[in-house]
Every structure is written in structure tokens, then in C-alpha cells.
PDB file of C-alpha atoms in Angstrom:
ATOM      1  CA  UNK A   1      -9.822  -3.517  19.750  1.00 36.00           C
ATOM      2  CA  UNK A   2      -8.592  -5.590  17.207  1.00 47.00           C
ATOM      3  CA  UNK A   3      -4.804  -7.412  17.495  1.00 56.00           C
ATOM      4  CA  UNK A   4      -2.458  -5.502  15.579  1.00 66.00           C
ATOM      5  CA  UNK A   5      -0.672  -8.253  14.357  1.00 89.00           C
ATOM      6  CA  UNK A   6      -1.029  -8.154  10.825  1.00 93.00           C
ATOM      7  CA  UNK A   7       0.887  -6.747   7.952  1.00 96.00           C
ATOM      8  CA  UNK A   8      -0.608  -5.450   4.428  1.00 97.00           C
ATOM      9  CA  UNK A   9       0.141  -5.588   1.380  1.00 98.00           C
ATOM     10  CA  UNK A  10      -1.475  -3.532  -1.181  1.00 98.00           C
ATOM     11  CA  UNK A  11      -0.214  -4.089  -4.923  1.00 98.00           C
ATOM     12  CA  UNK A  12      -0.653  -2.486  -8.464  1.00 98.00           C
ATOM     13  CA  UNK A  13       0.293  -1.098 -11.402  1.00 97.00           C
ATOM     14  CA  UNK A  14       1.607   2.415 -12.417  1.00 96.00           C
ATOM     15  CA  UNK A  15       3.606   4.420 -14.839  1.00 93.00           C
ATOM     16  CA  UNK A  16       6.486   5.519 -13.504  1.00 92.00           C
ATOM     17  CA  UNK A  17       5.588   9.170 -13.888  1.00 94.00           C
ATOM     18  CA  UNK A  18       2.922   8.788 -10.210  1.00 96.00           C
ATOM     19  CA  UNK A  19       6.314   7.486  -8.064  1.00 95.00           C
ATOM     20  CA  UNK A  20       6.804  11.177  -6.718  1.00 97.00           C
ATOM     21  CA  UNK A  21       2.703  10.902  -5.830  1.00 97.00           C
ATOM     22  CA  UNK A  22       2.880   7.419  -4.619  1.00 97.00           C
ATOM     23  CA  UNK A  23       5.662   8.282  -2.125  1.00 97.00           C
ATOM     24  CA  UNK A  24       3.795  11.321  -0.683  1.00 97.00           C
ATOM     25  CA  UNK A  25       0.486   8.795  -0.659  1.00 98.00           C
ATOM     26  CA  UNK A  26       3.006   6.912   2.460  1.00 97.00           C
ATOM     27  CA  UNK A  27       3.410  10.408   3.859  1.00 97.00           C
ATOM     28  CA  UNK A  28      -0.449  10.726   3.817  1.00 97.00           C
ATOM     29  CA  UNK A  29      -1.099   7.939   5.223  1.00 98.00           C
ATOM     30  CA  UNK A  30       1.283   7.675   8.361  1.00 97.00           C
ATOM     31  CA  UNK A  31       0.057  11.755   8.623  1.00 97.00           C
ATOM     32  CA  UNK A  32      -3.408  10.747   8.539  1.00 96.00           C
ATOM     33  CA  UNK A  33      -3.719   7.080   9.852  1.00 97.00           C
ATOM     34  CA  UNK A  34      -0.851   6.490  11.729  1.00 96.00           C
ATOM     35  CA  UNK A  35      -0.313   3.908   9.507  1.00 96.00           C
ATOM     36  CA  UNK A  36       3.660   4.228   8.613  1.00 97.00           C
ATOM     37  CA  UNK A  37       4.003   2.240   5.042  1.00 97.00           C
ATOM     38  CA  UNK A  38       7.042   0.883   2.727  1.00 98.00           C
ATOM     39  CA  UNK A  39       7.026   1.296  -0.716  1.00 98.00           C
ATOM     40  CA  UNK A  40       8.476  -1.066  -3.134  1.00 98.00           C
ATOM     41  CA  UNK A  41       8.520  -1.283  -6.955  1.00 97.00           C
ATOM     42  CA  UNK A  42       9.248  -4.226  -9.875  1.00 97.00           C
ATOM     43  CA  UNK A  43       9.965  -2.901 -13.059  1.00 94.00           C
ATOM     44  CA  UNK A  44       8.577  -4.901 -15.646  1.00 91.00           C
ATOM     45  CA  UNK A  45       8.590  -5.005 -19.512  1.00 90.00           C
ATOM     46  CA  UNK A  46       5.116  -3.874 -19.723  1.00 87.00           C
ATOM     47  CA  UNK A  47       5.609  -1.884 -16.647  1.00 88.00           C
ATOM     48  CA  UNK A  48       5.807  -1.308 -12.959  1.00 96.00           C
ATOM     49  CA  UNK A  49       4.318  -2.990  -9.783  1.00 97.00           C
ATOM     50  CA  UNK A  50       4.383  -0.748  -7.020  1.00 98.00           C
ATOM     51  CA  UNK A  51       4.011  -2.402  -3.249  1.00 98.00           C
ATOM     52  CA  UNK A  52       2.642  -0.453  -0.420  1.00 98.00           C
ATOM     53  CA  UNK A  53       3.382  -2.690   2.605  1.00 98.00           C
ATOM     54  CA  UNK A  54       2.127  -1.797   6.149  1.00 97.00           C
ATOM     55  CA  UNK A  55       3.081  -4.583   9.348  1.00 96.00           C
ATOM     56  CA  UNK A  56       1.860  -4.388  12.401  1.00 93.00           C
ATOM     57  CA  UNK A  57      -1.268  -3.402  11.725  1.00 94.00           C
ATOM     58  CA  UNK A  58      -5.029  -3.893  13.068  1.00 91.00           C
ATOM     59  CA  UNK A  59      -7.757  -5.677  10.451  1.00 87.00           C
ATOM     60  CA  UNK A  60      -9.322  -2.362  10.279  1.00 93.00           C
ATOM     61  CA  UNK A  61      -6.340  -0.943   8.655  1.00 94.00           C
ATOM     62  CA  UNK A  62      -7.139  -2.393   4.994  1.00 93.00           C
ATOM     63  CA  UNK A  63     -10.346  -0.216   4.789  1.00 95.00           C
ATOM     64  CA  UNK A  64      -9.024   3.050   6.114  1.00 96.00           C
ATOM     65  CA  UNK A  65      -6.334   2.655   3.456  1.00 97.00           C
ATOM     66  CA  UNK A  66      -8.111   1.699   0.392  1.00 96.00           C
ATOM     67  CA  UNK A  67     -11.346   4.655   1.503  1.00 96.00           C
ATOM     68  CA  UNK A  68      -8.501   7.241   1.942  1.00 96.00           C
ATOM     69  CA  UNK A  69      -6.843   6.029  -1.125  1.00 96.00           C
ATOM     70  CA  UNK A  70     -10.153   5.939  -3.436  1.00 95.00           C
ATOM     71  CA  UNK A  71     -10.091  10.323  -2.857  1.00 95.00           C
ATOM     72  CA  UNK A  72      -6.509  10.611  -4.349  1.00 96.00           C
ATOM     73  CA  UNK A  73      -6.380  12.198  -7.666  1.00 95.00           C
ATOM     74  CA  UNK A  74      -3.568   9.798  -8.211  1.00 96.00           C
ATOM     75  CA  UNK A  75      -5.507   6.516  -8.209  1.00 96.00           C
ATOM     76  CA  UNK A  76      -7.749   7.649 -11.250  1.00 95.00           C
ATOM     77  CA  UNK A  77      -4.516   7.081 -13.440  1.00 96.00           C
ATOM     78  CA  UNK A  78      -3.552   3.327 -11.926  1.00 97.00           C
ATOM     79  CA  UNK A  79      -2.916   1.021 -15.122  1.00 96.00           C
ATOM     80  CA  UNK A  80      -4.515  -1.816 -12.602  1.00 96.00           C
ATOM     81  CA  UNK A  81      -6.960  -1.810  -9.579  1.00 96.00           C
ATOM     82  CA  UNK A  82      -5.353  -1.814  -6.097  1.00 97.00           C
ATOM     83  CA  UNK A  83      -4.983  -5.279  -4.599  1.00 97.00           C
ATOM     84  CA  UNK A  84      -4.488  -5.908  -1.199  1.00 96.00           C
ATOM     85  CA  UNK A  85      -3.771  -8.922   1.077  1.00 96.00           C
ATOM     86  CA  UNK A  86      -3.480  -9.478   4.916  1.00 95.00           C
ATOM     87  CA  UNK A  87      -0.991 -11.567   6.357  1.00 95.00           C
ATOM     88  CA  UNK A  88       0.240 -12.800  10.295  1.00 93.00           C
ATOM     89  CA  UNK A  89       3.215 -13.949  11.096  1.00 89.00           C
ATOM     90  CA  UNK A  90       4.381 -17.296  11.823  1.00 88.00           C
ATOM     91  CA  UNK A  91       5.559 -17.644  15.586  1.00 80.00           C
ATOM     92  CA  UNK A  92       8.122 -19.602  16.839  1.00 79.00           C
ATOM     93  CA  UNK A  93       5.394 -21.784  18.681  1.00 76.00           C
ATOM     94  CA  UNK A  94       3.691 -22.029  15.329  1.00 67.00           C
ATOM     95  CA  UNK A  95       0.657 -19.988  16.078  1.00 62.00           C
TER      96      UNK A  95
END
């Protein structure tokens, strides 16, 4: 089994009107997955940038996510295509 060391973070855009959908997505996920999410938001001029972040984590994570996330009604109606990164955390040791 993979280390589940890693932490996510998916990003894109959105009217404001798919919050309510967006914060049930979490609820989905954790339900689902087992994967339990934070999600953040910048409001922009031209918009908002939502942030789905997940730590902890295994690498297989990003995949379960984005093919549970590709059957939601809600992602037909992003104003940008999902993004998502993986990060580890710097120990104290450096590693």
C-alpha cells in the first residue's frame, strides 16, 4: 500500500451559485472514499476559485477523486477544468 503522506489540492473555477453542490461534493467524498476534504474559496473580479484540499492521503487518492468527480452533474457547469496537485510535507529532518 501506498504511504499516505500526501495532501491534495484540487483547484477551479465556479459561479457562486454550485457552493451549496460543491460542499455536499466533500460530503460525497468522505461518504464514499473516506477521503475527508476542506473547501476553500477566492473571490475574484471575474470570479471564484474554489479549493478542495485533502492531507494525508495515499497517491491513489487523486484518481478516485477526479473519476468520482467526472459523474457529478455539477462539474458539467465548472467555468475552468479541475486542477489538481500533490504535495508531502517537509520534515523536521528534511526528508
Amino acid at each position: 500500500m501506498a504511504e499516505a503522506g500526501l495532501s491534495l489540492f484540487i483547484w477551479y473555477r465556479a459561479g457562486g451559485e454550485l457552493e451549496p453542490e460543491l460542499r455536499r461534493w466533500l460530503d460525497e467524498v468522505r461518504t464514499r472514499l473516506g477521503y475527508r476534504g476542506m473547501l476553500y474559496r477566492r473571490h475574484e473580479p471575474n470570479g471564484t476559485t474554489y479549493m478542495e484540499v485533502y492531507a494525508g492521503v495515499d497517491a491513489a487518492a487523486a484518481a478516485r477523486i477526479e473519476a468520482l468527480a467526472a459523474h457529478q452533474a455539477w462539474a458539467q457547469h465548472l467555468a475552468s477544468p479541475r486542477r489538481c496537485e500533490a504535495f508531502t510535507p517537509i520534515t523536521e529532518d528534511g526528508a
